[in-house]
Short mmCIF file of C-alpha atoms in Angstrom, two decimals:
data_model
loop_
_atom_site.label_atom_id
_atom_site.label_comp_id
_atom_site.label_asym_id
_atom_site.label_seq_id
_atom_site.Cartn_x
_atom_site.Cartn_y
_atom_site.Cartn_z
CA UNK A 1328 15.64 -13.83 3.43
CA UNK A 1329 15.09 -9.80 3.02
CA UNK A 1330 13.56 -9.79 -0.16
CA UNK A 1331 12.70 -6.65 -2.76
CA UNK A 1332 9.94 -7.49 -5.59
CA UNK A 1333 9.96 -5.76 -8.51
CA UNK A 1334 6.91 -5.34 -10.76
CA UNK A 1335 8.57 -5.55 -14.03
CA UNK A 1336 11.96 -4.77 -15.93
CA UNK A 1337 13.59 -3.87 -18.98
CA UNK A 1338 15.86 -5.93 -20.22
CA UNK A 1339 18.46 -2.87 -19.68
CA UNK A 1340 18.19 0.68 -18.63
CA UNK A 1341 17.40 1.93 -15.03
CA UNK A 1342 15.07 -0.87 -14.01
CA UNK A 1343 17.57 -3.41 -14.80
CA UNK A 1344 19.98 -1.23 -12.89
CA UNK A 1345 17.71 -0.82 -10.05
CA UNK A 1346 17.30 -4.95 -9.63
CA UNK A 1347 21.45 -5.39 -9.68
CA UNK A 1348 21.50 -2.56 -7.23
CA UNK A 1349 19.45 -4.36 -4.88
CA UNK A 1350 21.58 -7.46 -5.08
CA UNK A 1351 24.81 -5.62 -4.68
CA UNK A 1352 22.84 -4.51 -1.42
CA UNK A 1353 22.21 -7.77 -0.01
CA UNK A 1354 18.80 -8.51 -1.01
CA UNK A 1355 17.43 -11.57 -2.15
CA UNK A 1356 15.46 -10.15 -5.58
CA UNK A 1357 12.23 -11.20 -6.90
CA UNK A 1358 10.82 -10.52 -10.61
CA UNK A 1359 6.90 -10.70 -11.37
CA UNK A 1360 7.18 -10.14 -15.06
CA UNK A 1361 4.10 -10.89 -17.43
CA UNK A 1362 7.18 -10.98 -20.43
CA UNK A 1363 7.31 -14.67 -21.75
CA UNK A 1364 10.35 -13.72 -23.28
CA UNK A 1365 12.07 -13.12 -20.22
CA UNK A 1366 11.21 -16.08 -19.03
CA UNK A 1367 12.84 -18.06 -22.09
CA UNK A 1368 15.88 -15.89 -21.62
CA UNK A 1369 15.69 -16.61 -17.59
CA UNK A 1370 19.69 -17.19 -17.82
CA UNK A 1371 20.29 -13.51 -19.04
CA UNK A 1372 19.14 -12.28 -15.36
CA UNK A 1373 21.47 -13.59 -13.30
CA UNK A 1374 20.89 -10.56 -10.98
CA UNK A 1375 16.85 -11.69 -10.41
CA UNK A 1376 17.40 -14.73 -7.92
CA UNK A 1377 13.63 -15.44 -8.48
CA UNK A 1378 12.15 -14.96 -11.48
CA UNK A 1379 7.86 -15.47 -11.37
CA UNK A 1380 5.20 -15.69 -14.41
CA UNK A 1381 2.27 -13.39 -13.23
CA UNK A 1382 0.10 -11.35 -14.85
CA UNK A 1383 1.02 -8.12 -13.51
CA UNK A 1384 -2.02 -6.14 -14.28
CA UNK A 1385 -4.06 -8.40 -11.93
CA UNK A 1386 -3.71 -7.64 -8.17
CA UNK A 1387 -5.37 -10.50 -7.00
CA UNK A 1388 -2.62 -12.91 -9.23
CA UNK A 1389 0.39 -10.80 -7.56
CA UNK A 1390 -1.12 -10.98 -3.77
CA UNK A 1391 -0.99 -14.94 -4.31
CA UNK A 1392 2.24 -15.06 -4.98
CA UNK A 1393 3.66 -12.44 -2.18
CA UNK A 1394 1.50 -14.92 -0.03
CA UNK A 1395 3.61 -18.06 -1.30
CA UNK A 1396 6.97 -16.06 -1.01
CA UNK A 1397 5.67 -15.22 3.00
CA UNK A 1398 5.04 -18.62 3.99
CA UNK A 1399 8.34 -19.87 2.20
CA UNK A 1400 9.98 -17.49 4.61
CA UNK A 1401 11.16 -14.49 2.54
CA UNK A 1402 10.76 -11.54 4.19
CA UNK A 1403 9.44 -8.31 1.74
CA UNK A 1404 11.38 -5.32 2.69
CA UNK A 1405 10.11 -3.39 0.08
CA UNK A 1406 7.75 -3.57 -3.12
CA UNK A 1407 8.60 -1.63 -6.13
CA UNK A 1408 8.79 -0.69 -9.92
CA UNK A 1409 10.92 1.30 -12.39
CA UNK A 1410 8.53 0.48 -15.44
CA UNK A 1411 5.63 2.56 -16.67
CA UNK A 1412 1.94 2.06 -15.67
CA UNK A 1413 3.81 -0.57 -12.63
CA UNK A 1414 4.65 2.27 -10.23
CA UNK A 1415 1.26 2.73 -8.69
CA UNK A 1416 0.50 -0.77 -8.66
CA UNK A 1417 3.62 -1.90 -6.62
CA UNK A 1418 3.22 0.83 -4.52
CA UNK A 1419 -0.30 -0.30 -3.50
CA UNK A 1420 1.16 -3.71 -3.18
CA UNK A 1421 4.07 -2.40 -0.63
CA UNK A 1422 1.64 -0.33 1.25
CA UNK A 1423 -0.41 -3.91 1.62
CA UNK A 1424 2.45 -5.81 2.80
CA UNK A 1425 5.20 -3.65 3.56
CA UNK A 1426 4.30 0.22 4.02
CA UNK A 1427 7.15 2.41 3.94
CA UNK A 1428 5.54 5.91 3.65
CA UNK A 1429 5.61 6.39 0.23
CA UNK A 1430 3.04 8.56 -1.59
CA UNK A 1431 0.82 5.88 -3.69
CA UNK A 1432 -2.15 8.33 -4.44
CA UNK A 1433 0.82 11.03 -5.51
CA UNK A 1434 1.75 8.51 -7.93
CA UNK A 1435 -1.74 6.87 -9.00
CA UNK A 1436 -2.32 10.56 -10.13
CA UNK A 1437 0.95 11.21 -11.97
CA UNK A 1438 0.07 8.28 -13.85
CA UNK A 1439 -2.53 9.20 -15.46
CA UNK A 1440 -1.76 12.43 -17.82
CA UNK A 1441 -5.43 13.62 -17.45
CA UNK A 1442 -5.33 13.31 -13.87
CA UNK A 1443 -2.08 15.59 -13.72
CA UNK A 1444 -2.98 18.19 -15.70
CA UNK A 1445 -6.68 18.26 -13.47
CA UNK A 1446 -4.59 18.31 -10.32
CA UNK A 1447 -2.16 21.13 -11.66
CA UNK A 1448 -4.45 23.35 -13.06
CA UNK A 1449 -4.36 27.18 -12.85
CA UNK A 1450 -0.46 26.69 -12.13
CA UNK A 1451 1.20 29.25 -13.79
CA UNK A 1452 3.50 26.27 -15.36
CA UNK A 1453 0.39 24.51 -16.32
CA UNK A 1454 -0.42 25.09 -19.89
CA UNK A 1455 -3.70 25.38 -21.67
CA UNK A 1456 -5.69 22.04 -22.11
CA UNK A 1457 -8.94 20.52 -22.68
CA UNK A 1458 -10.01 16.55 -21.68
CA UNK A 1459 -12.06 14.52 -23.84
CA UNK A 1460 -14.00 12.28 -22.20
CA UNK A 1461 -14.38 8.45 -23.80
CA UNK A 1462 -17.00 8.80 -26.48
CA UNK A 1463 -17.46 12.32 -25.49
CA UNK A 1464 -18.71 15.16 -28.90
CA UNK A 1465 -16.03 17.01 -30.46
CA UNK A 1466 -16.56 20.27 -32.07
CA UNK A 1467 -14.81 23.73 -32.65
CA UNK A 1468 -16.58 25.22 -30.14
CA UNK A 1469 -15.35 23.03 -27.61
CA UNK A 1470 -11.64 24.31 -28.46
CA UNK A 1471 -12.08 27.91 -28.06
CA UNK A 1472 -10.48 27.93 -24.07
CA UNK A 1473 -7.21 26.86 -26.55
CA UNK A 1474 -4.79 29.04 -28.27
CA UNK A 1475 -4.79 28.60 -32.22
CA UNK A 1476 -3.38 25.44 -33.84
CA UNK A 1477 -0.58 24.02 -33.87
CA UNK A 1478 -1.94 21.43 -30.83
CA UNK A 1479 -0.97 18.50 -29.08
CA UNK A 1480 -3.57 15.46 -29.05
CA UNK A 1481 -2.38 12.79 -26.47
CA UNK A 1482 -3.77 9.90 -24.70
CA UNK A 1483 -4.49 10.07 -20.99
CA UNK A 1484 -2.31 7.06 -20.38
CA UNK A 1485 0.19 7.30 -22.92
CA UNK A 1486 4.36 6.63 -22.64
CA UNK A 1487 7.00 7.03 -24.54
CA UNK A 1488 5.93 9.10 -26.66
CA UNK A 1489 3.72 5.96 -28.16
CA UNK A 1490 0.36 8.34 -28.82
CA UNK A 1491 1.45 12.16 -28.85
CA UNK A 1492 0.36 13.87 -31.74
CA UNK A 1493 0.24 17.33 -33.20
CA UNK A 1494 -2.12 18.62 -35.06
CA UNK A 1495 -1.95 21.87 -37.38
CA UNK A 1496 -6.12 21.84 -38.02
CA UNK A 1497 -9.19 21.35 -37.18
CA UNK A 1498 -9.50 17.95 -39.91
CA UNK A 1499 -6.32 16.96 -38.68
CA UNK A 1500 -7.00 17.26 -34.85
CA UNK A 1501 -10.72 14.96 -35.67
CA UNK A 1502 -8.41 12.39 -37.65
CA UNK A 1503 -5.91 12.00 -34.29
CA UNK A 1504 -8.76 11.98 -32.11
CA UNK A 1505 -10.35 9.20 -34.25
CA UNK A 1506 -7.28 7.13 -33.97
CA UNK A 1507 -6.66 7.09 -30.80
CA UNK A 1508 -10.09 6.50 -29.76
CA UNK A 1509 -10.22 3.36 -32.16
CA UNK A 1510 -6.66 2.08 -30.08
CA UNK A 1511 -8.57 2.84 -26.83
CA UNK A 1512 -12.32 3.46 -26.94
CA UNK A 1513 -12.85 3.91 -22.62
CA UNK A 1514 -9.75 5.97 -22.53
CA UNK A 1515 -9.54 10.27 -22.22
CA UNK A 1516 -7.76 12.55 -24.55
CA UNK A 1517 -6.50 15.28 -23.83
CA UNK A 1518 -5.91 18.03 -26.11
CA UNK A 1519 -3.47 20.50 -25.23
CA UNK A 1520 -1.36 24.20 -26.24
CA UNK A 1521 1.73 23.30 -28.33
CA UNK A 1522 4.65 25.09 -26.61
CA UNK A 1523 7.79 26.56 -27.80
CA UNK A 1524 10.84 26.19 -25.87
CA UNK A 1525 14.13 24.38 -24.99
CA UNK A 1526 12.68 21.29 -23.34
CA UNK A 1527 14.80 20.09 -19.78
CA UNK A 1528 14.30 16.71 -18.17
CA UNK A 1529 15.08 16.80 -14.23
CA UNK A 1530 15.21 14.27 -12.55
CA UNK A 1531 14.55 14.04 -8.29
CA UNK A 1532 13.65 12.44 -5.10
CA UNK A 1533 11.70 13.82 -2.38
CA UNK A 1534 12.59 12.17 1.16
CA UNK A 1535 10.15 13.42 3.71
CA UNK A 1536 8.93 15.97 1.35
CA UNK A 1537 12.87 17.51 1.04
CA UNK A 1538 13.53 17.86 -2.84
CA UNK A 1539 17.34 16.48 -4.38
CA UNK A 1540 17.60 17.64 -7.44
CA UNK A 1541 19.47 14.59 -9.52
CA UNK A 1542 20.14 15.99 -12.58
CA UNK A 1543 19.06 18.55 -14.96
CA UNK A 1544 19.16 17.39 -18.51
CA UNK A 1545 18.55 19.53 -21.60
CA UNK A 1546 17.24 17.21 -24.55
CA UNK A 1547 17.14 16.91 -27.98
CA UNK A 1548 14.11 16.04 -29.77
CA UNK A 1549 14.08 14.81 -33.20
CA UNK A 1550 10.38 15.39 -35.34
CA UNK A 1551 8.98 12.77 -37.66
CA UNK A 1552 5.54 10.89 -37.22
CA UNK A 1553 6.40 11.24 -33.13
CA UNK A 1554 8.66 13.40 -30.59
CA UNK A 1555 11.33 11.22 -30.27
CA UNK A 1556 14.06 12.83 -27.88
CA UNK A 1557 17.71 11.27 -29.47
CA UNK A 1558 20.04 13.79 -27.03
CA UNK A 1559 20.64 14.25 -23.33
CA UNK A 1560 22.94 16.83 -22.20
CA UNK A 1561 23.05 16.58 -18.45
CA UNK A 1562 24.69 20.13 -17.26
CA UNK A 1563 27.65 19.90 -14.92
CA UNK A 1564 26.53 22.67 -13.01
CA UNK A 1565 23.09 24.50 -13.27
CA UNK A 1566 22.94 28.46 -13.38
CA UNK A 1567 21.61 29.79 -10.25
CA UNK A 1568 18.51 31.30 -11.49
CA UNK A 1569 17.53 28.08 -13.57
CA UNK A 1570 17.88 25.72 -10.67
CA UNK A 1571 15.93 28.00 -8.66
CA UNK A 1572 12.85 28.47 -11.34
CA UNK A 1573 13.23 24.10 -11.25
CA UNK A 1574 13.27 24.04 -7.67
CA UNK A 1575 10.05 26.42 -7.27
CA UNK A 1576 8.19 24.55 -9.69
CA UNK A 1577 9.41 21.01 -8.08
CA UNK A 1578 8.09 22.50 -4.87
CA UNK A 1579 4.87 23.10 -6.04
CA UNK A 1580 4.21 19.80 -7.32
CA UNK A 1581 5.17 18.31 -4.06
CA UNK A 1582 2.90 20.32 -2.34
CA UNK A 1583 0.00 20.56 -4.53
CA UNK A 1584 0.23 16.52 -5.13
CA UNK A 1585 1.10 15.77 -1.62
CA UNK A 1586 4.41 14.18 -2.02
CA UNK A 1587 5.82 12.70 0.92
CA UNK A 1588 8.32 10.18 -0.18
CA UNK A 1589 9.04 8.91 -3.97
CA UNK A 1590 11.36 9.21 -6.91
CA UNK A 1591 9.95 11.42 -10.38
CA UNK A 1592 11.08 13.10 -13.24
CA UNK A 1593 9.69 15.96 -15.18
CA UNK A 1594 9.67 17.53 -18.19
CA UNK A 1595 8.88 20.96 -18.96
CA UNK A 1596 9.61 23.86 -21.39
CA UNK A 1597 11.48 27.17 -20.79
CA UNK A 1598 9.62 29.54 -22.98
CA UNK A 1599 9.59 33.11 -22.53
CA UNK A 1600 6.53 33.35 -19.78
CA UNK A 1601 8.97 31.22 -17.68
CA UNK A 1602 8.33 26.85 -17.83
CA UNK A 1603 5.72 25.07 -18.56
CA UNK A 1604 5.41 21.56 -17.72
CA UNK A 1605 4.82 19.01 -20.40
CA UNK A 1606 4.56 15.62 -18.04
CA UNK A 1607 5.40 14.14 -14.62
CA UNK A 1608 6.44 10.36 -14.11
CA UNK A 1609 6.63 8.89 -10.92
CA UNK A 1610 10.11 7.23 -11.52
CA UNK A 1611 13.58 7.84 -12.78
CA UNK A 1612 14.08 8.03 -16.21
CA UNK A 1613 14.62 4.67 -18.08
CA UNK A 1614 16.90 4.19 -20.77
CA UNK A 1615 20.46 5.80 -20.12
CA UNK A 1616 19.46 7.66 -17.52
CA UNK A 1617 21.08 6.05 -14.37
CA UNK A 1618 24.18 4.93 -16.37
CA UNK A 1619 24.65 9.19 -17.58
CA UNK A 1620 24.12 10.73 -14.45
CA UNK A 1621 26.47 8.28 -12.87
CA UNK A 1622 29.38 9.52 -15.70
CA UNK A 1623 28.44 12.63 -14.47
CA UNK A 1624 28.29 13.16 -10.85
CA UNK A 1625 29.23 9.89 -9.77
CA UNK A 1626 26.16 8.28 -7.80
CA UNK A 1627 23.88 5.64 -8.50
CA UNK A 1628 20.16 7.32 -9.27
CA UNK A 1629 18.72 3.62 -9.34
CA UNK A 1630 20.36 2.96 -6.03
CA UNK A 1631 19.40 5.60 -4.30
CA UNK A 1632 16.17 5.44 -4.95
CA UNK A 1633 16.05 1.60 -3.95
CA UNK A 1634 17.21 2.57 -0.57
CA UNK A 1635 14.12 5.52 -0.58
CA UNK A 1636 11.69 2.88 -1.04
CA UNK A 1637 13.14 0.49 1.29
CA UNK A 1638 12.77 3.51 4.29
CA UNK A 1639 16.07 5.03 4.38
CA UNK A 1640 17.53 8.59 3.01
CA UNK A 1641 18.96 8.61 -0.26
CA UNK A 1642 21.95 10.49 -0.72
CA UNK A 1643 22.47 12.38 -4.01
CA UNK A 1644 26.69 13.40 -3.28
CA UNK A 1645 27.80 14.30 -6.52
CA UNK A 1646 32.01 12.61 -6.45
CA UNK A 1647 32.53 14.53 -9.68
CA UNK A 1648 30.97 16.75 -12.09
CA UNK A 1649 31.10 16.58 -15.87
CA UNK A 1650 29.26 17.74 -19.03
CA UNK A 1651 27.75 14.05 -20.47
CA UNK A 1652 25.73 14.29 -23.28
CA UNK A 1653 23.91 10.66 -24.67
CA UNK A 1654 23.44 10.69 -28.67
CA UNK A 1655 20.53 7.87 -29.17
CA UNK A 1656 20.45 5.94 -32.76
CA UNK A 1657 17.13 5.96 -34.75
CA UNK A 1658 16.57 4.12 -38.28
CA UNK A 1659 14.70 5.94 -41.41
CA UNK A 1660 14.16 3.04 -43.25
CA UNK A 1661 12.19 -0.66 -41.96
CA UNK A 1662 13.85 -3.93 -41.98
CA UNK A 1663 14.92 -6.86 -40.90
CA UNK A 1664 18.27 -6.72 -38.84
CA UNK A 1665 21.20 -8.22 -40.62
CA UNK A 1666 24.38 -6.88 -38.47
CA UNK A 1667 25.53 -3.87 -36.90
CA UNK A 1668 29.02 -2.09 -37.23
CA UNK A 1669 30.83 -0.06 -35.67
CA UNK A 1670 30.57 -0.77 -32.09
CA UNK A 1671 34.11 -0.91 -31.24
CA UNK A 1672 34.78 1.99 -33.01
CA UNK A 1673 32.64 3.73 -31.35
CA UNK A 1674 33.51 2.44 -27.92
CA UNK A 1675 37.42 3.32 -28.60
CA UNK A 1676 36.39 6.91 -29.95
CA UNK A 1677 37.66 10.01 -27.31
CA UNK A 1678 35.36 10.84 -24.63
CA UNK A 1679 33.05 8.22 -24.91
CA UNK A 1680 32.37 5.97 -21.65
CA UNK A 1681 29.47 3.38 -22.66
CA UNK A 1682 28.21 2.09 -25.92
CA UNK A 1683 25.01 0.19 -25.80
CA UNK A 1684 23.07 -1.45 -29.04
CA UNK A 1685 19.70 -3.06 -28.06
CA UNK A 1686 18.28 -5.30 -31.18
CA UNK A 1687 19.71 -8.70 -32.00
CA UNK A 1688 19.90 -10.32 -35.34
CA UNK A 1689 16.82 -11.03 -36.89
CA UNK A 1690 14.87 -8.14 -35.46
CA UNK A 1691 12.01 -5.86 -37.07
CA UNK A 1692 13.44 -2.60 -36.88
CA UNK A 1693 11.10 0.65 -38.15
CA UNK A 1694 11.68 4.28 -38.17
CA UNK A 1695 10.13 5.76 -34.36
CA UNK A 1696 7.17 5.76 -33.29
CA UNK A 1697 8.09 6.02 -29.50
CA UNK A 1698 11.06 5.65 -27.51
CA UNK A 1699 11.54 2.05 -27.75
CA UNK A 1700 12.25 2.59 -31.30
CA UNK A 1701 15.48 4.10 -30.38
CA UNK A 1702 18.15 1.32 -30.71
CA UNK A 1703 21.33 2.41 -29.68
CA UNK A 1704 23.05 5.07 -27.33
CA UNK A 1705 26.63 6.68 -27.01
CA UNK A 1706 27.42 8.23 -23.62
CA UNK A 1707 30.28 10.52 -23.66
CA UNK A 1708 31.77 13.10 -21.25
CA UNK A 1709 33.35 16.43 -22.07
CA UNK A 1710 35.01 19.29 -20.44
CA UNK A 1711 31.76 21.42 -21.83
CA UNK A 1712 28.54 20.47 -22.92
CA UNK A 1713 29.50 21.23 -26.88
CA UNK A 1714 32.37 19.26 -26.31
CA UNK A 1715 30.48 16.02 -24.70
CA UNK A 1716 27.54 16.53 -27.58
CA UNK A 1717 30.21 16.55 -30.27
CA UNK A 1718 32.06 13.50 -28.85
CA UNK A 1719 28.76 11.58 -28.31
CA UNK A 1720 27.32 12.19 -32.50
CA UNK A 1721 30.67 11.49 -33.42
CA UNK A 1722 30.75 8.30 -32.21
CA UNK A 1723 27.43 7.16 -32.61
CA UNK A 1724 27.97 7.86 -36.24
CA UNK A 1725 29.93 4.95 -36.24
CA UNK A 1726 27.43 2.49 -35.64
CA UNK A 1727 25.09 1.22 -38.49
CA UNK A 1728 22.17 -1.26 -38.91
CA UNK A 1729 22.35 -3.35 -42.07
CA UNK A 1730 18.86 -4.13 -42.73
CA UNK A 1731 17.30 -6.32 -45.07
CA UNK A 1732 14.25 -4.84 -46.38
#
């Protein structure tokens, strides 16, 4: 049997998508998840035909199974992941058992914040930072190659928005440093420039070092004890100018990390010096993203990128374009989950083409403090991108979380 392994999924989002894609392709799909939980809800993937309980931090634990799967016939076509902190590891995996040319030391790299910034320095979209080694001395001395405060404080490994902090003085740039050294002690910081600036989300894949622009995205962010971004706006068509200034950046970071073949998504800032990159992941977006740029443009981002690690070009051939902007839900208040309302409201309101509410009855829900705390999203299209981002709050204002506190 042609077989794909994934390293880890979401329950939903673009790693979900990317495991039904495969099976609409033909291949027979494999799960290593380290989640016991999907394991007890094993009949709520009926698009994984093999589901396995590994520890998928431990290379040694994953090789012994790929061995099993070999000598029960499967053949692995193609090793891969869509989750955080998983890319690099399946990618070593697949060049192991399966090498398809993709760029594993590209993506080792872009996993690790520290090592991006190190590897991009002296870019011109590169802004100001400093790295903290693990139990490294902190004084204000150290911080004078940094503008003035407000700065950034983030951990060299962190997602989601889980550990990025800002930090308006000196007492209160020691107390984030403090905490996150206590959450990690053998990890880096890295303290950065705060920029100012609409912030964009593009996503791409690079085939044989050729750049295809999927999608550029402006986003929303709402403020509170973390950046949480609650809106995506993904523009119908992209000024000329803009998608150039993407493009040259794009190409830079292909050259500069050596990018031959691989999916990412960045995130920069357009300030008035021209962008400057906040982060690089070495995947597509999760959450909404495959299911909005689909409403949009009318390919499958997950798909694609599938067929890129199995060897073959992906083809980005945008069907259709519309404005689609994605209004995510976030709570103020912590509780237990009672019920929600207002789903089919929601779903029946104009414009809107997918409602999706994550937390079941019974959950701990708490105001964000990363992106997982976002637990619900209305995707709507429009004729304009004020007209999509109207039609998405709208509806999403229909949905509420009764909470028992």
């Amino acid at each position: 049997m042609k077989t794909i392994i994934f390293i880890g999924t979401n329950k939903s989002g673009s790693s979900r998508d990317a495991i039904r894609a495969a099976e609409r392709l033909g291949y027979f799909t494999v799960l290593f998840t380290s989640n016991e939980k999907q394991i007890k809800q094993r009949k709520e993937y009926v698009d994984v035909h093999e589901m396995i309980f590994v520890d998928t931090t431990n290379y040694d634990s994953m090789r012994k199974e790929i061995h099993s799967l070999l000598s029960k016939g499967n053949i692995i076509m193609t090793i891969i992941s869509f989750v955080d902190s998983n890319v690099a590891r399946a990618l070593k995996l697949c060049e192991e058992f399966c090498p398809n040319g993709t760029s594993f030391k590209a993506v080792d790299i872009m996993e690790n914040k520290a090592g991006t910034r190190a590897s991009l320095k002296g870019l011109p979209y590169s802004p100001k930072f400093l790295t903290i080694s693990p139990k490294a001395k902190l004084g204000l001395m150290t911080l004078e190659a940094l503008p003035n405060f407000p700065l950034i404080i983030k951990s060299a490994s962190s997602t989601g928005s889980k550990d990025v902090l800002q930090a308006s003085n000196f007492e209160q740039l020691m107390r984030h440093v403090r905490k996150l050294n206590e959450k990690d002690p053998e990890e880096s910081i890295i303290i950065e420039e705060y920029i100012e600036g609409d912030q964009y989300l593009i996503e791409a894949i690079v085939h044989n070092r050729k750049i295809q622009i999927a999608g550029v995205i402006q986003q929303e962010i709402t403020y509170g004890k973390r950046f949480i971004i609650t809106g995506y706006g993904v523009l119908a068509t992209v000024p000329k100018q803009l998608n150039d200034s993407i493009m040259e950046v794009l190409e830079s970071i292909v050259e500069k990390l050596d990018i031959r073949n691989g999916a990412l998504h960045i995130e920069m800032r357009l300030t008035k010096n021209g962008w400057r990159l906040i982060e690089i992941n070495p995947r597509i977006s999760g959450g909404a993203m495959n299911s909005m740029l689909k409403a949009a443009f009318g390919f499958d981002l997950a798909e694609e990128t599938v067929k890129l690690y199995l060897g073959e070009k992906p083809l980005l051939v945008k069907k259709q374009r519309h404005f689609v902007f994605t209004q995510y839900v976030i709570i103020e208040q912590k509780g237990i989950l009672e019920r929600v309302t207002g789903k089919k409201r929601a779903r029946n309101s104009p414009g809107v083409v997918e409602v999706y509410v994550k937390p079941r009855k019974g959950t701990l829900l708490t105001p964000p403090l990363s992106m997982g705390h976002r637990y619900a999203y209305v995707i709507a299209q429009g004729t304009t991108l004020e007209m999509a981002k109207s039609l998405a709050k709208k509806a999403a204002e229909e949905i509420q979380f009764h909470l028992k506190q």
